Short mmCIF file of C-alpha atoms and ligand atoms in Angstrom, two decimals:
data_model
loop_
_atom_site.label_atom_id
_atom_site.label_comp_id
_atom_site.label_asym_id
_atom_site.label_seq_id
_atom_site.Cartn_x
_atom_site.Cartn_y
_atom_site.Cartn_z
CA UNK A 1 78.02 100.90 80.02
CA UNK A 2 79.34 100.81 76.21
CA UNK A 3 77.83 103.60 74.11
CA UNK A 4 76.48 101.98 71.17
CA UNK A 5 77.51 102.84 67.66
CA UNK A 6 75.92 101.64 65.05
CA UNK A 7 78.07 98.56 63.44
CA UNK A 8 79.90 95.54 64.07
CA UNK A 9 82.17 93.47 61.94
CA UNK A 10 81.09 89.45 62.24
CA UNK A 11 82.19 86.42 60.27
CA UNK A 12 83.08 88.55 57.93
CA UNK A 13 80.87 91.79 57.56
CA UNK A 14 79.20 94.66 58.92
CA UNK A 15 76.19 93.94 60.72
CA UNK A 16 73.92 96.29 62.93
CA UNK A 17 75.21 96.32 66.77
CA UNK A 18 71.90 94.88 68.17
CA UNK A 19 72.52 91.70 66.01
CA UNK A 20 75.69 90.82 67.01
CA UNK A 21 74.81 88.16 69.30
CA UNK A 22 75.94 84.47 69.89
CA UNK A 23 74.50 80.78 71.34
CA UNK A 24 74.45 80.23 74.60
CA UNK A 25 76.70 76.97 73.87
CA UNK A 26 78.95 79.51 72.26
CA UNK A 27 82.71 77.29 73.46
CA UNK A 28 84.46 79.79 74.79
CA UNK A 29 82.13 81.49 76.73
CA UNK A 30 82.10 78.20 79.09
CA UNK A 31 85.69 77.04 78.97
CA UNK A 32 87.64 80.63 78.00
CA UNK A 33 89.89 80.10 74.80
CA UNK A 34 89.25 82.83 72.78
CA UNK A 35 91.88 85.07 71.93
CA UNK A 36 91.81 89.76 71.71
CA UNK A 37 93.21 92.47 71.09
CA UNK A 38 92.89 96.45 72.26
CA UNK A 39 93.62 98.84 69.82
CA UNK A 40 93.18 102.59 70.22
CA UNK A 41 92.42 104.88 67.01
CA UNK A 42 93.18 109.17 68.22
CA UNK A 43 92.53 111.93 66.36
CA UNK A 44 95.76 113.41 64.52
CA UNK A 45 96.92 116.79 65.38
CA UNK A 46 95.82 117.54 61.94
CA UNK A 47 92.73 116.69 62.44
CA UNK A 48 92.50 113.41 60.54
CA UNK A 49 92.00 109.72 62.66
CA UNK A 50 94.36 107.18 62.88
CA UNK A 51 94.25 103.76 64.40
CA UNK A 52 97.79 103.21 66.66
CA UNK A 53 100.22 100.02 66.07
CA UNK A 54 96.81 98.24 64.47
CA UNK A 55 99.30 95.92 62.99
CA UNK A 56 101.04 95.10 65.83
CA UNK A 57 98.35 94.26 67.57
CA UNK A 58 96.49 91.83 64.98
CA UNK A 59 100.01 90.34 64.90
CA UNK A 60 99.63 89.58 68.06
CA UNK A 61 96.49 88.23 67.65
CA UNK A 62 97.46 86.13 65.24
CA UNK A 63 100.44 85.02 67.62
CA UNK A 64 98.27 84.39 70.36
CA UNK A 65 95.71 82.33 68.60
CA UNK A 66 99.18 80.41 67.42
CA UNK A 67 100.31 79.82 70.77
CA UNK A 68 96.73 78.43 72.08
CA UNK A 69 96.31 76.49 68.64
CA UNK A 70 93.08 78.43 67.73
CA UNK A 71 92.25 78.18 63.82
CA UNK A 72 92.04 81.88 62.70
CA UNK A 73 89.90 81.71 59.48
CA UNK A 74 91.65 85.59 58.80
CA UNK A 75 94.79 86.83 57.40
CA UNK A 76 96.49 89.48 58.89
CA UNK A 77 95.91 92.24 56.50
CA UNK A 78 92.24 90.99 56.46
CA UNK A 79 92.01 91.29 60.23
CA UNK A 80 93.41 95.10 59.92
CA UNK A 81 91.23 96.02 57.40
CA UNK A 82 88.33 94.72 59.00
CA UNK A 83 89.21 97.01 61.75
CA UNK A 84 89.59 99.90 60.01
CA UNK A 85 86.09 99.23 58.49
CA UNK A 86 84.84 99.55 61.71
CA UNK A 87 85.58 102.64 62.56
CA UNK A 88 84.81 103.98 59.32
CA UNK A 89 81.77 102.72 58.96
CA UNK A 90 80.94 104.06 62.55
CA UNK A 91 82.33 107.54 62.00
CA UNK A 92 84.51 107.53 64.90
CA UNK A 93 87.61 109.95 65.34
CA UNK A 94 88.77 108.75 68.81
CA UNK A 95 87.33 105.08 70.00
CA UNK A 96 88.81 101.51 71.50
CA UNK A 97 88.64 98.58 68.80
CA UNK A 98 88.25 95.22 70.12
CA UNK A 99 88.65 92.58 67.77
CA UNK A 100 88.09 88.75 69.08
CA UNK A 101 87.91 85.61 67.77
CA UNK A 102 86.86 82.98 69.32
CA UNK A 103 84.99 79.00 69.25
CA UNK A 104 81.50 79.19 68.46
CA UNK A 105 78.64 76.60 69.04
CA UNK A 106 78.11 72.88 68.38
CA UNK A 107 80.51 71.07 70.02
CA UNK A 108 80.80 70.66 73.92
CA UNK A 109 83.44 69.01 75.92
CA UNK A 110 87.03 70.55 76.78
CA UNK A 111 88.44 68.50 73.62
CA UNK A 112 85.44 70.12 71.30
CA UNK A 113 87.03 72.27 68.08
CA UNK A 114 84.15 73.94 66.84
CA UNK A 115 84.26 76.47 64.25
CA UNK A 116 86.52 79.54 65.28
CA UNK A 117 84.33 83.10 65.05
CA UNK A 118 85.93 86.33 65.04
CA UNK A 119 84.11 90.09 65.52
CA UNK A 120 85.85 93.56 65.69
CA UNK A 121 83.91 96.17 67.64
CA UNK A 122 84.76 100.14 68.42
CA UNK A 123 83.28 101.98 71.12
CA UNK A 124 84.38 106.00 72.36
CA UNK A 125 86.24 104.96 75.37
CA UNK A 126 88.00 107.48 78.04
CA UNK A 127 90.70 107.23 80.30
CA UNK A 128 90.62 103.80 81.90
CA UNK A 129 91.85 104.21 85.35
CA UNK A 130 89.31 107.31 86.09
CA UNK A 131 89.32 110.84 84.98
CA UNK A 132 92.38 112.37 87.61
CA UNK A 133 94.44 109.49 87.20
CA UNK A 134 96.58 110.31 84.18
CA UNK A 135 97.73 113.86 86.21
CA UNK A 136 97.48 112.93 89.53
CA UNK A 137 98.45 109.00 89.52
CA UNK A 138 96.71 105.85 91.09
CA UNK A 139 96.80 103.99 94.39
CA UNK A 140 97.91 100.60 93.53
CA UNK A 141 97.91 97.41 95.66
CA UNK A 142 100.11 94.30 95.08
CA UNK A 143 96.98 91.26 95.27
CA UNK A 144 96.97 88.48 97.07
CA UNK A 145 96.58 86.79 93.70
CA UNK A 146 99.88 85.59 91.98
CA UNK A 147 100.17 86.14 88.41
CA UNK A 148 100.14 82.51 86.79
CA UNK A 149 103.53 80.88 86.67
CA UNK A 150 104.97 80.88 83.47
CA UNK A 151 104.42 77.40 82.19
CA UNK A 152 100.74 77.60 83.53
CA UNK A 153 98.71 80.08 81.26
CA UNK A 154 100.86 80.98 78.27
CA UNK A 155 100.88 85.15 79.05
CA UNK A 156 102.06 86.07 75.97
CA UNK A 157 98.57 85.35 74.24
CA UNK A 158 96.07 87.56 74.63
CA UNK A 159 93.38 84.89 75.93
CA UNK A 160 90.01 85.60 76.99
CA UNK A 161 90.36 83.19 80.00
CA UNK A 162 93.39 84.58 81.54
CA UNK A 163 91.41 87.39 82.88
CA UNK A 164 90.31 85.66 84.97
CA UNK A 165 92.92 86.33 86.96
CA UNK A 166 93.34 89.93 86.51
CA UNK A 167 89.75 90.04 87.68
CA UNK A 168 90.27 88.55 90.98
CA UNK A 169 92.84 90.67 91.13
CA UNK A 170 91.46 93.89 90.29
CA UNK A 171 88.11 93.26 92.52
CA UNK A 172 90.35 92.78 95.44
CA UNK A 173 92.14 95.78 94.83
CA UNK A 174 89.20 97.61 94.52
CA UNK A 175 87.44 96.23 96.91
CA UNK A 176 90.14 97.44 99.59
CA UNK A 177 89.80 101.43 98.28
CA UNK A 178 92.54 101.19 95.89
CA UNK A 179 92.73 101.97 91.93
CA UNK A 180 94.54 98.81 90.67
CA UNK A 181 96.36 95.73 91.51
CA UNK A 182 99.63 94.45 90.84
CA UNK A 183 100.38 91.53 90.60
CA UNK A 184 103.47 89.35 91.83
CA UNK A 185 104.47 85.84 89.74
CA UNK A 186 104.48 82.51 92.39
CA UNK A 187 108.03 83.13 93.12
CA UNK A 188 107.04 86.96 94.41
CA UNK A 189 109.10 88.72 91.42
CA UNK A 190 106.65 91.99 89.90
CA UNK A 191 104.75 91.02 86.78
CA UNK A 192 102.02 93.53 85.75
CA UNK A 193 98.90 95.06 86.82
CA UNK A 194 95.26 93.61 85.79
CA UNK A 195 95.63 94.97 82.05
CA UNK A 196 98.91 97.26 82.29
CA UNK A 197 102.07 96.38 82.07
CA UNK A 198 104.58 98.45 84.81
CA UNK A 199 107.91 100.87 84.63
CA UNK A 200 109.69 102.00 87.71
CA UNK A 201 112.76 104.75 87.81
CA UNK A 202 115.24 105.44 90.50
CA UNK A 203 117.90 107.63 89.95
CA UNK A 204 117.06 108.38 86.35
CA UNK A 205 116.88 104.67 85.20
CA UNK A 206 114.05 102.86 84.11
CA UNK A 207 113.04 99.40 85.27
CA UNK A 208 110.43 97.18 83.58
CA UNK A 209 110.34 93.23 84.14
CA UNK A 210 111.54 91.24 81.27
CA UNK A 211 109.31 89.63 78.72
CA UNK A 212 110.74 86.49 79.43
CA UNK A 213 108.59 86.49 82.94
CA UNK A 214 104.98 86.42 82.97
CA UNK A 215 103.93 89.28 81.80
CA UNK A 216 101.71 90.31 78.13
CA UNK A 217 104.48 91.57 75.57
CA UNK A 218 102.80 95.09 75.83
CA UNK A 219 102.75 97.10 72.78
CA UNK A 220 102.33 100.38 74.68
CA UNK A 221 105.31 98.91 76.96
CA UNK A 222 107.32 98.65 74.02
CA UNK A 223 106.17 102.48 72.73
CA UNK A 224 107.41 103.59 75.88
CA UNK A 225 110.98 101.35 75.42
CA UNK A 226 111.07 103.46 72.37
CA UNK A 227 110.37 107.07 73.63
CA UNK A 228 112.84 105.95 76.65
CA UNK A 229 115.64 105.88 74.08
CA UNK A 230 113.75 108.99 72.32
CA UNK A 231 115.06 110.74 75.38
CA UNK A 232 118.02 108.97 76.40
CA UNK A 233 116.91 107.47 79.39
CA UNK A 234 118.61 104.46 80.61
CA UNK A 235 116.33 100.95 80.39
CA UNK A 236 117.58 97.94 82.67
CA UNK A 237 114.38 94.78 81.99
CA UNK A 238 115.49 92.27 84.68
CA UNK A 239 113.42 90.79 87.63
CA UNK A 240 111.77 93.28 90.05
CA UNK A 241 110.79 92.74 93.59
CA UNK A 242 107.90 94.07 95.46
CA UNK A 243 109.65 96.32 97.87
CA UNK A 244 111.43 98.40 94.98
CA UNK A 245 108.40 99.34 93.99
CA UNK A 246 108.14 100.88 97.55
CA UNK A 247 111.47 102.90 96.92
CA UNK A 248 110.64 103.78 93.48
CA UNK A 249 111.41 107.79 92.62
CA UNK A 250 108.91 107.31 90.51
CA UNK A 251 106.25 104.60 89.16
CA UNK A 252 103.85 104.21 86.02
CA UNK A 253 102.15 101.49 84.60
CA UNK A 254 101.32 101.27 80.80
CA UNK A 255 98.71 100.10 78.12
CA UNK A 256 96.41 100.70 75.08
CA UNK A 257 93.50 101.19 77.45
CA UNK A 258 95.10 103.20 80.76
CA UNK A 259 98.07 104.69 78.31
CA UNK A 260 100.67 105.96 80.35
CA UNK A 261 99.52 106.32 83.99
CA UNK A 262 101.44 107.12 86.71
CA UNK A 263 101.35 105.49 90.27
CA UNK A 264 101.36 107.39 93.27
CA UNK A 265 101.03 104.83 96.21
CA UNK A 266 101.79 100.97 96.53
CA UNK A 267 100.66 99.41 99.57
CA UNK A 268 99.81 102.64 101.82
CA UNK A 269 103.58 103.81 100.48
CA UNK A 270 104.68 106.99 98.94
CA UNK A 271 106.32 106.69 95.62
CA UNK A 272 108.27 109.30 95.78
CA UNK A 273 106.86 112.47 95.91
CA UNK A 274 103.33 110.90 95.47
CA UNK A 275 102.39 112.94 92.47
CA UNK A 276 103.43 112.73 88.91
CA UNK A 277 107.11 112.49 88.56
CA UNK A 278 108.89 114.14 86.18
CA UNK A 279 110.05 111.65 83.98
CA UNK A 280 106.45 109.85 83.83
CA UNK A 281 105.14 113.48 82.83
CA UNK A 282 107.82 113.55 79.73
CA UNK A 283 107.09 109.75 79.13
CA UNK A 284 103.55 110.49 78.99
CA UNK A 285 103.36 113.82 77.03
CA UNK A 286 105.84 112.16 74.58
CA UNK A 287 103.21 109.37 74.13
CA UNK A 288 100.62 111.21 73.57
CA UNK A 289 102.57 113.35 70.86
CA UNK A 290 102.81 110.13 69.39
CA UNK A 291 99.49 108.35 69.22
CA UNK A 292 98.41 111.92 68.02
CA UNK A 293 100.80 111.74 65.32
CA UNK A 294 102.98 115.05 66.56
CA UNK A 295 106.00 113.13 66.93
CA UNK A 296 106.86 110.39 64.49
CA UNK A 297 108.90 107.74 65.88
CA UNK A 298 108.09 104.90 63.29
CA UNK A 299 105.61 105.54 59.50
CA UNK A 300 104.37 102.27 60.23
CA UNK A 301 102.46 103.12 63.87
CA UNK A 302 99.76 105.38 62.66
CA UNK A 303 97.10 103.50 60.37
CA UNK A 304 94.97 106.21 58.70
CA UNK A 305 91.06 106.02 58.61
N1 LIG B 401 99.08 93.41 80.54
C1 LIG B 401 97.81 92.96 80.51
C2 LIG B 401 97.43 91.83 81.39
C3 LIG B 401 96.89 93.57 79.66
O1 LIG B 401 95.63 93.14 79.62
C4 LIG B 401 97.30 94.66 78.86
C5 LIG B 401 96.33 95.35 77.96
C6 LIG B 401 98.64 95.08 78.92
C7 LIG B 401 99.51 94.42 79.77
C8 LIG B 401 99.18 96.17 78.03
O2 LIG B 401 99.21 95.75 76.70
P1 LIG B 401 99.12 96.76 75.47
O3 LIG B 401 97.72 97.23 75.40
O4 LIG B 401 99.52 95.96 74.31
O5 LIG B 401 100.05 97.87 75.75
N2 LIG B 401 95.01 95.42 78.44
C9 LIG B 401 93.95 95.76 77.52
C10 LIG B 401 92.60 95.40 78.08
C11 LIG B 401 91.94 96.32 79.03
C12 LIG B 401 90.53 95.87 79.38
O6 LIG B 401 90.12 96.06 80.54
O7 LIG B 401 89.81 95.37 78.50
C13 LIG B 401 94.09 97.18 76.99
O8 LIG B 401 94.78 98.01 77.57
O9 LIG B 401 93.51 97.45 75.94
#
């Protein structure tokens, strides 16, 4: 369960938590198109808060809600602000934003356009793949579930709907006594886990499936491209098939939510040594350096509270 803090940011302004509430005919709730971000603020090393990439990631709302045609009643720099609001107004050093917009109530019907509603929340969120799994790595599963085709859900929005997919996904997975799924597109090429995108390395070179595929442009995926060339390592984006994930030295998958976590088993297989690799370990301290704001790869990443 969420902790509750005590503010959320609605239509507009702050109002308390237990009042943030919709109609049941709320639109998207019964068809799906509503469009989200994830944003994570850390505490600095010196001891201030900062939100990481927040404009990155209301661009993408923005792009998202483009791509689905959803009328966003918010500019961008409205949109960051708002979030910032929230987690100053909630006194939070470390928490998860979610801002979400989406089609409120009225109209019914697939072809209904009722007004578009938008809310940013922040709640103190942990690790997301369980307390070990950033030092001792995850036991994935590839699901049974493709990841939609490319010209079926656009994966490059952020939609609310689209989960549903990652849910089937991820219950399966679970369900079965693993971690997390990954999933494969309808032609059997890797795409990405529920809510992480995925890196692989063999014999120092990192792997990660093009954007053009269908996968969620990851903004922690394209941190990581970043720190990669921080450190000189060697990225190849092409198509990746299931059973080089099996022969993978190593094997990490990467978001706002589950950061940089590494993978130690696909299907019952070893990834390599089957605990952190090195590289992951570097690619993951490095990260961490900079969400915390100890290594400064680009002004523009850290937002200040
Ligand atoms: N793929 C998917 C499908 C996805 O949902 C996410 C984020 C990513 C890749 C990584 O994207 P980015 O956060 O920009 O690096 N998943 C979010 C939702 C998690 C949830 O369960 O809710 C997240 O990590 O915040």
């Amino acid at each position: 369960m969420v902790d509750k803090v005590e503010k959320i940011w609605m239509d507009g302004e702050l109002i308390p938590w237990d009042e943030a509430n919709v109609h049941i005919l709320t639109h998207s709730l019964h068809y799906g198109l509503g469009v989200f971000e994830g944003i994570r603020c850390y505490k600095q090393h010196d001891g201030e808060s900062a939100i990481f990439r927040l404009r990155d990631h209301i661009r993408r709302m923005v792009d998202s809600a483009h791509i689905v045609r959803l009328d966003l009643p918010y500019e961008i720099d409205q949109l960051v602000e708002a979030s910032a609001e929230v987690v100053r107004a909630n006194q939070l050093d470390e928490c998860y934003i979610r801002p979400i917009a989406f089609l409120g109530a009225g109209a019914m019907g697939v072809g209904a356009r009722p007004p578009t509603r938008v809310g940013v929340i922040a709640w103190r969120w942990g690790t997301y793949l369980g307390d070990d799994a950033l030092s001792r790595g995850i036991r994935a599963k590839i699901s049974s579930f493709a990841r939609v085709g490319v010209n079926s859900l656009m994966t490059k929005a952020k939609v609310t709907g689209h989960y549903v997919n990652s849910i089937l996904a991820n219950r399966e997975a679970h369900q079965a006594g693993y971690d997390e799924a990954i999933l494969l597109d309808p032609q059997g090429f890797v795409t990405e886990g529920s809510g992480e995108n995925l890196f692989l390395i063999r014999d120092g070179v990192l792997y990660s499936p093009s954007l053009g595929g269908s996968i969620l442009s990851g903004i922690t995926r394209h941190t990581v491209t970043r720190i990669a060339k921080e450190l000189g390592l060697p990225l190849v984006e092409r198509p990746i098939s299931r059973d080089e994930l099996y022969i993978a030295d190593e094997l990490f998958m990467v978001g706002t939510a589950a950061e940089v976590t590494p993978i130690s088993e696909v299907d019952d297989r070893r990834i390599g040594s089957g605990v952190r690799g090195e590289i992951t370990e570097k690619i993951q301290s490095t990260y961490f350096d900079v969400v915390r704001g100890k290594l400064v790869l680009d002004e523009e990443w850290l937002h200040r509270i």
